[in-house]
Short mmCIF file of C-alpha atoms in Angstrom, two decimals:
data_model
loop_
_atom_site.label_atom_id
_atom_site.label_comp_id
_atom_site.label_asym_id
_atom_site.label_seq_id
_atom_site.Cartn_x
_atom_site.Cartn_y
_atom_site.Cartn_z
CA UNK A 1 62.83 71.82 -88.52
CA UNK A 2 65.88 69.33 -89.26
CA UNK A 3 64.02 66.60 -87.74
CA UNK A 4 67.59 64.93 -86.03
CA UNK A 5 67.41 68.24 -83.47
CA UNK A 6 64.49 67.28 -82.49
CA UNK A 7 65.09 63.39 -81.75
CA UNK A 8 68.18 64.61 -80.40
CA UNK A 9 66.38 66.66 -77.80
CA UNK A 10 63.95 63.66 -76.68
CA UNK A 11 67.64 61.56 -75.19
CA UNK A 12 69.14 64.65 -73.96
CA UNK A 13 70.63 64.14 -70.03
CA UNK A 14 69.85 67.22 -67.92
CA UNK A 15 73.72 68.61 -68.45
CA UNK A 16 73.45 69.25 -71.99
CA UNK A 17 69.52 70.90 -71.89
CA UNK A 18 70.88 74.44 -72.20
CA UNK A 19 72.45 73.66 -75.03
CA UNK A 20 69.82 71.53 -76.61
CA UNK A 21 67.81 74.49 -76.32
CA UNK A 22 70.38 76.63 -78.16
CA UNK A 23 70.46 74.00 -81.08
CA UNK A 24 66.78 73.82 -81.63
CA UNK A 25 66.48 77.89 -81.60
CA UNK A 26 68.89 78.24 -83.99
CA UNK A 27 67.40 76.02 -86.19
CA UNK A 28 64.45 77.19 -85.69
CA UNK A 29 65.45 80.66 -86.00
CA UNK A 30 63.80 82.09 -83.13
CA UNK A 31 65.60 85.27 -81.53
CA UNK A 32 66.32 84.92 -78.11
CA UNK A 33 65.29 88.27 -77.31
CA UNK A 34 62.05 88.35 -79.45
CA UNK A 35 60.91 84.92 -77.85
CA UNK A 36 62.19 84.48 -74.45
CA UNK A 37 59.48 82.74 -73.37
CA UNK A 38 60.05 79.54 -75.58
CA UNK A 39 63.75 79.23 -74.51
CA UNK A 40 61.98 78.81 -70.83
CA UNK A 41 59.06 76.57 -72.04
CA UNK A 42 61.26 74.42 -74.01
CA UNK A 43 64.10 74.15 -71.12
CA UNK A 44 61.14 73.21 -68.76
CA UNK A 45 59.92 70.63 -71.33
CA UNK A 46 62.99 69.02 -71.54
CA UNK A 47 64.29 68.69 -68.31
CA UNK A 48 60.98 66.80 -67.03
CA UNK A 49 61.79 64.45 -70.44
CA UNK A 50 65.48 64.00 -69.03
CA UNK A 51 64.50 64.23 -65.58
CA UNK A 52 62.03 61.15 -66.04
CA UNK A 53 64.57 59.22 -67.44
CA UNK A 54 67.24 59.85 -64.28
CA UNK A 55 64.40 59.00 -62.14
CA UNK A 56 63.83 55.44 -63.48
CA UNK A 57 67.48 54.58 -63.51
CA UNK A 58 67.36 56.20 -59.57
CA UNK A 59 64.89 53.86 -58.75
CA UNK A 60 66.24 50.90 -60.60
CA UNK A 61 69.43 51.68 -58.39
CA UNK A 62 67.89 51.49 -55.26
CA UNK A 63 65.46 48.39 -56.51
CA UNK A 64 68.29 46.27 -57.45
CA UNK A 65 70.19 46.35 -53.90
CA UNK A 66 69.00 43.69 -51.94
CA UNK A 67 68.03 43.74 -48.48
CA UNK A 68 71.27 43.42 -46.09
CA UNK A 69 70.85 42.21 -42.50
CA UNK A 70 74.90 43.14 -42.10
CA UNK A 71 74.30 46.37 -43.70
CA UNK A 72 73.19 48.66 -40.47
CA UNK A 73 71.43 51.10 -42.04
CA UNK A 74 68.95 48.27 -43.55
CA UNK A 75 68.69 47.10 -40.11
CA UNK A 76 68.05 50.63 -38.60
CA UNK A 77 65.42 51.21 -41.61
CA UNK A 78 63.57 47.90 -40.52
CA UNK A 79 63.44 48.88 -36.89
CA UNK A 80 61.79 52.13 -37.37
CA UNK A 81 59.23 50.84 -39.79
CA UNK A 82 58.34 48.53 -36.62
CA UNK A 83 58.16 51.75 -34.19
CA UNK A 84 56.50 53.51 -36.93
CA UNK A 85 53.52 50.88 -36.95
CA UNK A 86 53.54 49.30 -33.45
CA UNK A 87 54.70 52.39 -31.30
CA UNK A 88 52.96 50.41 -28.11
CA UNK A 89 54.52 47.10 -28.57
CA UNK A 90 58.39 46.35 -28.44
CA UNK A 91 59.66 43.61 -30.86
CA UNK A 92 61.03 41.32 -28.59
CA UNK A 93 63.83 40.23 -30.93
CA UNK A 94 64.58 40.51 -34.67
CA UNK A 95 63.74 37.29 -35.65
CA UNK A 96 60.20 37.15 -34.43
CA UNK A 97 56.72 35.99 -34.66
CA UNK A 98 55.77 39.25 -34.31
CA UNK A 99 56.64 40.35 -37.98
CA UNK A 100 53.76 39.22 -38.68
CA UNK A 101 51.11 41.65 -36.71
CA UNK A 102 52.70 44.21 -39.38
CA UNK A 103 52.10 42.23 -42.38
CA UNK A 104 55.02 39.54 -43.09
CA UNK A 105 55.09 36.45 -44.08
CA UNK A 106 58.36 34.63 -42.33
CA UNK A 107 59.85 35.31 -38.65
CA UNK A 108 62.53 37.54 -40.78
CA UNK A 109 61.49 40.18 -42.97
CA UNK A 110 64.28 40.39 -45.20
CA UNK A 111 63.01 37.28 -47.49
CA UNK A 112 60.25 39.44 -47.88
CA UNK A 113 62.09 42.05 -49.87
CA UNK A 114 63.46 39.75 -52.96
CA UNK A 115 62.33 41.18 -55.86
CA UNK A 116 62.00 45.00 -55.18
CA UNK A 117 65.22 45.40 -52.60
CA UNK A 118 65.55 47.58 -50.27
CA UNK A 119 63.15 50.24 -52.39
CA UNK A 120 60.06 48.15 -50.84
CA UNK A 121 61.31 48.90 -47.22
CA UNK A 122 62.20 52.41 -47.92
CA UNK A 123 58.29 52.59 -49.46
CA UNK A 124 57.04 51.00 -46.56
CA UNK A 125 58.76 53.75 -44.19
CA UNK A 126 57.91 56.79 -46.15
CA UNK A 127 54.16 56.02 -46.03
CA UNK A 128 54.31 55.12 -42.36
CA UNK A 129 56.52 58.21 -41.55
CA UNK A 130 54.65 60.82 -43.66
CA UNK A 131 51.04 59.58 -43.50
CA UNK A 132 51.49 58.21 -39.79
CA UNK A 133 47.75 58.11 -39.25
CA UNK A 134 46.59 56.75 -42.19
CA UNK A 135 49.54 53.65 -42.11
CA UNK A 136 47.97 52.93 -38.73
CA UNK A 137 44.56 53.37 -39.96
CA UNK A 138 45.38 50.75 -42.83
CA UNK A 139 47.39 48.31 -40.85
CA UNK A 140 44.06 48.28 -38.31
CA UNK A 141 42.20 47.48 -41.32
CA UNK A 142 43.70 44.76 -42.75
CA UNK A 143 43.31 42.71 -39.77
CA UNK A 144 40.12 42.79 -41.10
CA UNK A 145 38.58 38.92 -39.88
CA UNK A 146 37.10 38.28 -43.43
CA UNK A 147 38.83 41.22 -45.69
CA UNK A 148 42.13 41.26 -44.10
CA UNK A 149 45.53 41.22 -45.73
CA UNK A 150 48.95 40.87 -45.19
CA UNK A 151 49.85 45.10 -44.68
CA UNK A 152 53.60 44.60 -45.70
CA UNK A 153 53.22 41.90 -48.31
CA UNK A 154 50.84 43.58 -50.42
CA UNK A 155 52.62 47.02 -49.74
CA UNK A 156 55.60 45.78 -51.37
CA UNK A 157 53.54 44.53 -54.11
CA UNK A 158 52.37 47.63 -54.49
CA UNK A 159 56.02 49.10 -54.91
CA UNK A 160 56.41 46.98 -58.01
CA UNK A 161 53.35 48.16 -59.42
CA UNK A 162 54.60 51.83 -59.25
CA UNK A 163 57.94 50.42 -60.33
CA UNK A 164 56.77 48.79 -63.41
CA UNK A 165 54.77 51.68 -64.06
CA UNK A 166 57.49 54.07 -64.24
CA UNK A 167 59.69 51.61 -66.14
CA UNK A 168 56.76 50.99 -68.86
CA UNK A 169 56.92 55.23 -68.81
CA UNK A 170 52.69 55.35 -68.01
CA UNK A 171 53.72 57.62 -65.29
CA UNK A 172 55.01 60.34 -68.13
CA UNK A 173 51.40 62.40 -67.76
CA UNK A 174 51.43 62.17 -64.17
CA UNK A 175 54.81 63.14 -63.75
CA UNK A 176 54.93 66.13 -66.03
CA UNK A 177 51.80 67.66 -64.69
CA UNK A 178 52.37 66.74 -61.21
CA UNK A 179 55.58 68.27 -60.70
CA UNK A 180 56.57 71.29 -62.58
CA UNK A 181 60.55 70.75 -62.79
CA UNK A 182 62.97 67.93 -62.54
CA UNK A 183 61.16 64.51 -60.89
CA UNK A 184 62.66 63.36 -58.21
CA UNK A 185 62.44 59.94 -55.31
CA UNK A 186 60.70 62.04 -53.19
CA UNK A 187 57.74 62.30 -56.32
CA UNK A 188 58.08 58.40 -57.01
CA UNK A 189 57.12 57.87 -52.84
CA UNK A 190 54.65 60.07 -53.52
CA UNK A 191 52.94 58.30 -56.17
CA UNK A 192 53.63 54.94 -53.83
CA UNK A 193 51.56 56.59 -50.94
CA UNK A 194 48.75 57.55 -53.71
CA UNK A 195 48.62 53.34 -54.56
CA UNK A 196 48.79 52.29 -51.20
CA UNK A 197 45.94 54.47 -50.11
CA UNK A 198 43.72 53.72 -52.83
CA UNK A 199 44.20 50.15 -52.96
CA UNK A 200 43.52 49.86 -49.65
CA UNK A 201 39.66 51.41 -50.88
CA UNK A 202 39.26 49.90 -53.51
CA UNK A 203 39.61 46.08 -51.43
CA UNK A 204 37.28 46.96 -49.22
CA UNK A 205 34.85 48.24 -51.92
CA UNK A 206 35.38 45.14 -54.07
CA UNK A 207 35.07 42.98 -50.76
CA UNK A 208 36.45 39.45 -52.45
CA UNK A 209 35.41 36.32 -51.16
CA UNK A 210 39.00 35.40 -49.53
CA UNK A 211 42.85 36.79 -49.76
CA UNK A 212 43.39 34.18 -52.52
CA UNK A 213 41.90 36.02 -55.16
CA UNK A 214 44.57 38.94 -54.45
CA UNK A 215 46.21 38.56 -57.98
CA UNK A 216 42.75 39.15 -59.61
CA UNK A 217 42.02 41.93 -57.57
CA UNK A 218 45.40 43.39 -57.93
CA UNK A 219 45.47 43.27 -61.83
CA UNK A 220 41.64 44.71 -61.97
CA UNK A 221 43.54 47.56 -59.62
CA UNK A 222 46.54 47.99 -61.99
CA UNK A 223 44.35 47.95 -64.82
CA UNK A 224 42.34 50.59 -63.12
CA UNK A 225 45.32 52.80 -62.38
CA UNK A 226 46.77 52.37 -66.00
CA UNK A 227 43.57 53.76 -67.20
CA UNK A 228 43.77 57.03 -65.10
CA UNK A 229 46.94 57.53 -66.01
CA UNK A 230 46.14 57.94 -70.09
CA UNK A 231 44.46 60.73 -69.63
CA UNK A 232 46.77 63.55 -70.39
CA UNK A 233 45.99 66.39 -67.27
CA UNK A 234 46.06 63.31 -64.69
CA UNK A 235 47.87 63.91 -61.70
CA UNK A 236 46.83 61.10 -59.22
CA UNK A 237 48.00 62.83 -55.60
CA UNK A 238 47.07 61.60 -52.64
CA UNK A 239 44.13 63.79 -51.14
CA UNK A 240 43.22 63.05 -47.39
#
């Protein structure tokens, strides 16, 4: 096979995989009618190879807006990550002390965001909206008096570890064997949920001495995660 078809078909963008397919068959000379079931297989194949691709440059859209405190819908997102956590306690005003019973560092969360934008808040709300119990369950715990961590902090930290992940493309065997078509956000949250709950383990297996050997206990994590993720039927779900 003309080997240029085939490099060809690795870049496609999801709007030309029909005829990508097309190209490769002839040139292959398979018969459409003799061999449907490649044409499907091979569509499949390459619309999680372009799909992957859309997803990173999704993600990388969302990363690089920063948080807004003009923009209302940041604001709105912010608030309900508060009701999420605390439903029992109000937050007596937006710039607070209180910020930091959920896990921030500053009176306003928004410095908080820097690097990772507005996808760490979004992260932070889809874990606490979809896995309500286990957010609270996590939060409780990392009030911890001798294991505790900051809840927020290290769950954006965690979004740029599924970030760079993605970006780096170690999430390729996941993502192809997790989800059977196109990847979407929605799979990328999902993968955030899967870190967020298993880090939270793994600290409290590990026990370290005191919160400042986080970075070394984060990279033995990563390390741990990037391992998992070479084998080639991985699909790391979060299983409650």
């Amino acid at each position: 096979m003309d080997k240029k078809v085939l490099q060809k078909a690795t870049l496609v963008v999801q709007s030309e995989v029909d005829k990508c397919v097309e190209d490769i068959m002839k040139e292959k000379n398979i018969n459409p009618e003799k061999d449907a079931s490649f044409k499907i297989c091979m569509k499949a194949c390459l619309l999680q190879i372009s799909g992957y691709k859309q997803l990173y440059l999704d993600v990388e859209s969302v990363r690089k807006r920063p948080y807004d405190s003009d923009n209302l819908q940041h604001e709105k997102l912010l608030l309900k990550l508060w009701n999420l956590l605390m439903p029992t306690k109000k937050l007596k005003a937006r710039i607070s002390k209180q910020w930091a019973d959920i896990g921030f560092q500053g009176d306003d969360p928004k410095t908080d965001f820097r690097g990772m934008g507005i996808l760490g808040l979004i992260n932070l709300v889809y874990f606490s909206e979809n896995y309500t119990s286990e957010a609270h369950q996590i939060l409780s715990r990392s009030n911890h008096p001798k294991l505790g961590y900051s809840y927020a902090i290290v769950g954006i930290n965690l979004t740029e570890m599924a970030y760079s992940l993605l970006k780096s493309e170690a999430l390729k065997f996941h993502l192809y064997n997790f989800v059977p078509g196109i990847p979407t956000m929605e799979h990328f949250h999902q993968f955030y949920c899967y870190l967020v709950y298993e880090f939270d383990k793994f600290w409290f297996e590990e026990k370290p001495e005191s919160i400042m050997y986080f970075n070394m206990y984060r990279e033995k994590f990563h390390e741990k995660i990037k391992g998992l993720l070479l084998d080639c039927n991985v699909s790391l779900t979060l299983k409650i």
